JSON list of C-alpha atoms in Angstrom, two decimals:
[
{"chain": "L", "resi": 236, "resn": "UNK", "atom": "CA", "xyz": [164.27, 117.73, 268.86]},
{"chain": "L", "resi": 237, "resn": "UNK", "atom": "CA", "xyz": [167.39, 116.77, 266.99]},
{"chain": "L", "resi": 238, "resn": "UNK", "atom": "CA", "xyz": [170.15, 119.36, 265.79]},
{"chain": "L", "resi": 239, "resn": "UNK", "atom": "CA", "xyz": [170.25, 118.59, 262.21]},
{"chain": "L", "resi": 240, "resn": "UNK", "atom": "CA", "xyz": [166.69, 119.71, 261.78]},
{"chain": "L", "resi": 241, "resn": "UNK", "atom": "CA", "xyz": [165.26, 116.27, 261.76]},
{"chain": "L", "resi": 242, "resn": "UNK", "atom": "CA", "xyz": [162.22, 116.52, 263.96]},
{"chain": "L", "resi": 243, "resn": "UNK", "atom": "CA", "xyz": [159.57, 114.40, 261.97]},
{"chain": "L", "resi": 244, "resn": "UNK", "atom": "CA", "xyz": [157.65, 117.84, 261.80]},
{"chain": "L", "resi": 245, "resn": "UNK", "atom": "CA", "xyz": [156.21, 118.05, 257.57]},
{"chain": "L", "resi": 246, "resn": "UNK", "atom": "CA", "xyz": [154.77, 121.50, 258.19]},
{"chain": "L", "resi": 247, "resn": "UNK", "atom": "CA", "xyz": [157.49, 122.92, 258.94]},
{"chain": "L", "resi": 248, "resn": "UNK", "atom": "CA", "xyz": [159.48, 120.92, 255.94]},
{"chain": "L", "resi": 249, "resn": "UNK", "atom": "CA", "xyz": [156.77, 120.90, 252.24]},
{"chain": "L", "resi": 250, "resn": "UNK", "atom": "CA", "xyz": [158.08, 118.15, 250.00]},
{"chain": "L", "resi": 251, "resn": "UNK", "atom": "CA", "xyz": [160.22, 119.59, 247.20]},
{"chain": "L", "resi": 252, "resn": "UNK", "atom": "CA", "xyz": [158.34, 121.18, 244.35]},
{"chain": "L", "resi": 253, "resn": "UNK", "atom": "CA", "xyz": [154.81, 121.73, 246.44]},
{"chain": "L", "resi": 254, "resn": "UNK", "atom": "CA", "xyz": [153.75, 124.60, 248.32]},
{"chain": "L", "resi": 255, "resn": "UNK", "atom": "CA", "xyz": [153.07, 125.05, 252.09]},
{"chain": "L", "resi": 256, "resn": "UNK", "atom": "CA", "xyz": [149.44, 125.97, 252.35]},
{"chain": "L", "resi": 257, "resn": "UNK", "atom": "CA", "xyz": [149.71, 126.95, 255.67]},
{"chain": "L", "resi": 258, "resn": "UNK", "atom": "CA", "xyz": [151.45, 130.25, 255.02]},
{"chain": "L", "resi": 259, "resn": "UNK", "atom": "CA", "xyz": [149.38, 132.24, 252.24]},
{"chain": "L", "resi": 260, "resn": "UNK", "atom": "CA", "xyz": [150.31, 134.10, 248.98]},
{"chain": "L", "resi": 261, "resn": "UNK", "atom": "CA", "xyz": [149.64, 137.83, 249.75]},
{"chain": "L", "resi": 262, "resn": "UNK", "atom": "CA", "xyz": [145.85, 137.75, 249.70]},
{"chain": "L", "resi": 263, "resn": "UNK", "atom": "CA", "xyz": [142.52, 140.41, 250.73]},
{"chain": "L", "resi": 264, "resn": "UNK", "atom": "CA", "xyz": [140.56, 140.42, 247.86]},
{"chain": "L", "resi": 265, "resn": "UNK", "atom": "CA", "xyz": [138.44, 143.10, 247.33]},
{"chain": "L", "resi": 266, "resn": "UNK", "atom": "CA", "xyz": [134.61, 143.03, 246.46]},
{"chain": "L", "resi": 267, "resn": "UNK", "atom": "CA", "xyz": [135.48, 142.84, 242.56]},
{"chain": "L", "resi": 268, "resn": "UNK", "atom": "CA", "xyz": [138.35, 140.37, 243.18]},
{"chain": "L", "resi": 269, "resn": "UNK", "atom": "CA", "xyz": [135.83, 138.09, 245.35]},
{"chain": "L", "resi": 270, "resn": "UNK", "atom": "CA", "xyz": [133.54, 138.30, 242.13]},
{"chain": "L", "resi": 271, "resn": "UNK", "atom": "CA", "xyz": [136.11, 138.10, 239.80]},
{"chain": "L", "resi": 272, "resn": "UNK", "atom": "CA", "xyz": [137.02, 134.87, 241.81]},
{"chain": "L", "resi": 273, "resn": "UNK", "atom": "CA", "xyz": [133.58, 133.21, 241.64]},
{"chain": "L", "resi": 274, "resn": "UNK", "atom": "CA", "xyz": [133.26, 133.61, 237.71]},
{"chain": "L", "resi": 275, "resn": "UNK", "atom": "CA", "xyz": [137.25, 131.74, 236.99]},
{"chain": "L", "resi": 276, "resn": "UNK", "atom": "CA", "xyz": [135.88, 129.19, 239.35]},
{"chain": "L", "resi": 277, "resn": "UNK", "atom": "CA", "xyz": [132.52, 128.58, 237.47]},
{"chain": "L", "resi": 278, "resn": "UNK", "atom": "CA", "xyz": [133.64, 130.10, 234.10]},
{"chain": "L", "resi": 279, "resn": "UNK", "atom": "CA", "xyz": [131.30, 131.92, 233.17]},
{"chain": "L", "resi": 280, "resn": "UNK", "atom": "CA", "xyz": [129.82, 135.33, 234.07]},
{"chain": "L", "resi": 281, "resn": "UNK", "atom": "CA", "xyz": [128.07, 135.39, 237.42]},
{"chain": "L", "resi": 282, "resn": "UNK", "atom": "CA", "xyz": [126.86, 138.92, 237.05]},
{"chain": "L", "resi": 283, "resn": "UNK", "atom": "CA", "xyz": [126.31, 141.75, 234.56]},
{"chain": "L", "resi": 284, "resn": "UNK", "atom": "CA", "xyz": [124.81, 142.11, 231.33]},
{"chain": "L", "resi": 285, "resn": "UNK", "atom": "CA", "xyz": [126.63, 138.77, 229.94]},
{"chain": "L", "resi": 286, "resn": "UNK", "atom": "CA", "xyz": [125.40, 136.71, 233.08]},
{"chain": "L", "resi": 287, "resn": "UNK", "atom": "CA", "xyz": [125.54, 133.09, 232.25]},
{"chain": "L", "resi": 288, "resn": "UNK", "atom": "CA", "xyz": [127.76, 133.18, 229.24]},
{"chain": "L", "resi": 289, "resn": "UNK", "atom": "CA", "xyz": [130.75, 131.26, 229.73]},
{"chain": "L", "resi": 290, "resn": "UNK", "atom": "CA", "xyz": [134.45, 133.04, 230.01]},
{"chain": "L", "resi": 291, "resn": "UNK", "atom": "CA", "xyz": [136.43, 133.89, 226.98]},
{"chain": "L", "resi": 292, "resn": "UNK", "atom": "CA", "xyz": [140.00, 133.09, 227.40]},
{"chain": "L", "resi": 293, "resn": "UNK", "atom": "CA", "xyz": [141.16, 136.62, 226.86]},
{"chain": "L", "resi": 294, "resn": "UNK", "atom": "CA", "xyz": [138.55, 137.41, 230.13]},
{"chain": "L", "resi": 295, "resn": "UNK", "atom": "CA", "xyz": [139.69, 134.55, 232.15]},
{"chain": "L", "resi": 296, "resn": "UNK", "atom": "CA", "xyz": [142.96, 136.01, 231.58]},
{"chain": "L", "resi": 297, "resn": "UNK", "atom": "CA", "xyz": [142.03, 139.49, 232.60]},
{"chain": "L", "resi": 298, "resn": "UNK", "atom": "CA", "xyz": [140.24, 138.09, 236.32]},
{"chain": "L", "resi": 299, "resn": "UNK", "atom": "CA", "xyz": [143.64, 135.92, 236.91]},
{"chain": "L", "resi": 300, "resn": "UNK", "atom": "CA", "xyz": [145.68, 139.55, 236.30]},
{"chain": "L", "resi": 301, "resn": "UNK", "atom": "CA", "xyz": [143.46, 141.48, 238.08]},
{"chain": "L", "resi": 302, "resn": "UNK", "atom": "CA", "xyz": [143.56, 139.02, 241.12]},
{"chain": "L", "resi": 303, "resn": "UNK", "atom": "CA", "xyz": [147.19, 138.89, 241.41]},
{"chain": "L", "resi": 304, "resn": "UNK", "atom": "CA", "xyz": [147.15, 142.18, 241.40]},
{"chain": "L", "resi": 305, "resn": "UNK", "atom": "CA", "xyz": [145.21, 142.51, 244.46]},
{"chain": "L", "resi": 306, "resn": "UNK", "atom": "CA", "xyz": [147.50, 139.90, 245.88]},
{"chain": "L", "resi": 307, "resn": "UNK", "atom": "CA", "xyz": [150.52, 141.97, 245.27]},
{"chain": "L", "resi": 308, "resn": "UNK", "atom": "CA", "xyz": [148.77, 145.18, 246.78]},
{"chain": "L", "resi": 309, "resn": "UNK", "atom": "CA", "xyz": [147.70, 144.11, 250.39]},
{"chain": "L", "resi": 310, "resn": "UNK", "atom": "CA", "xyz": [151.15, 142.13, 250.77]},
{"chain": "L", "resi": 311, "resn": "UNK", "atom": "CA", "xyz": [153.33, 145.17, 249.82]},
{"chain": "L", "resi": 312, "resn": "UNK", "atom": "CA", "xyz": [150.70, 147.20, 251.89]},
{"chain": "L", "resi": 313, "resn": "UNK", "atom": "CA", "xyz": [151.31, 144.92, 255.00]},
{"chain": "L", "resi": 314, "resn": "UNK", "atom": "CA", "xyz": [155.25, 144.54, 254.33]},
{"chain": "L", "resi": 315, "resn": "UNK", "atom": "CA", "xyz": [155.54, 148.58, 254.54]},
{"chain": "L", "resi": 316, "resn": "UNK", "atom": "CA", "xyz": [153.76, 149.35, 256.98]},
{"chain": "L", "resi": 317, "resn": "UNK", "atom": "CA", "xyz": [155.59, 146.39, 259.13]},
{"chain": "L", "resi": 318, "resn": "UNK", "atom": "CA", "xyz": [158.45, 148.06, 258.24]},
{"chain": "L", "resi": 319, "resn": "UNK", "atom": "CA", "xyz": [157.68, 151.80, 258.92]},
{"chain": "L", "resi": 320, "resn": "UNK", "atom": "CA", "xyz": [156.86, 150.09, 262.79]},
{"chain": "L", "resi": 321, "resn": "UNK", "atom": "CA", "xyz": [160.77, 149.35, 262.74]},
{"chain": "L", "resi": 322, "resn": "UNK", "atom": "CA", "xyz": [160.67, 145.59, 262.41]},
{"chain": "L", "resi": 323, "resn": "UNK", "atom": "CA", "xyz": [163.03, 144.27, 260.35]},
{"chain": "L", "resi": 324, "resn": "UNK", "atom": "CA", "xyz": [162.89, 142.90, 256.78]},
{"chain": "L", "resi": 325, "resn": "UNK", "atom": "CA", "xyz": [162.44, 139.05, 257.69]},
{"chain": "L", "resi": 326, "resn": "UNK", "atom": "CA", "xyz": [159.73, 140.32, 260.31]},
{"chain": "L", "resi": 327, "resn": "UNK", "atom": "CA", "xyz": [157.83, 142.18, 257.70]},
{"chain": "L", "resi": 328, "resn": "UNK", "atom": "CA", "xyz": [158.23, 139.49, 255.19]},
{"chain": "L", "resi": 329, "resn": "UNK", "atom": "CA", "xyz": [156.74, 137.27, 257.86]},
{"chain": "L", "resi": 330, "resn": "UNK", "atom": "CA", "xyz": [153.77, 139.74, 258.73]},
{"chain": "L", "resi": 331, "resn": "UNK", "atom": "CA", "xyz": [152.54, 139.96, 255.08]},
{"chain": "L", "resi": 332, "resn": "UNK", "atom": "CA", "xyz": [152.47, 136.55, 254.48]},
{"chain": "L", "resi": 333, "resn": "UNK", "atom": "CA", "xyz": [150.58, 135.52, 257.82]},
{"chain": "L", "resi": 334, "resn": "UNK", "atom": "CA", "xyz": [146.93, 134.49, 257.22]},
{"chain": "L", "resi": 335, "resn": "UNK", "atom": "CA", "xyz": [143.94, 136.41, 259.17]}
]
């Protein structure tokens, strides 16, 4: 492997402006995230007393909040408790990010 970083590995290098899928957003949905999920993706409800009517955008709106919320949660969640072990802050930053 060359020096200069050139080592014809793309994982390890995403092409400016797209992500690198192989290292997650801060994600463990719960069971109403996992739901909340399922009706953005078909857009509409998939459960309740409005099953089958299609997403308003003010609700679509509320499952993309409430989502990223969960996101948020578990990654802090990880990231502290990484750090309370004593690893350091680019360990921990590296632990709540991992997938599995």
């Amino acid at each position: 492997m060359a020096k200069d970083g050139k080592n014809g590995n793309a994982a390890e290098q995403p092409a400016a402006g797209h992500r690198n899928y192989n290292e997650r957003r801060w994600m463990t949905p719960s069971k109403r995230a996992k739901g909340y999920a399922k009706d953005r993706k078909e857009r509409v409800h998939t459960y309740g007393p409005k099953e089958g009517q299609e997403l308003t955008e003010y609700e679509n709106g509320i499952r993309s909040g409430y989502l990223l919320a969960q996101s948020d949660h578990a990654g802090i969640y990880k990231y502290k408790k990484a750090l309370s072990e004593g690893k350091t802050v680019e360990e921990a930053r590296a632990i709540s990010r991992k997938k599995g």
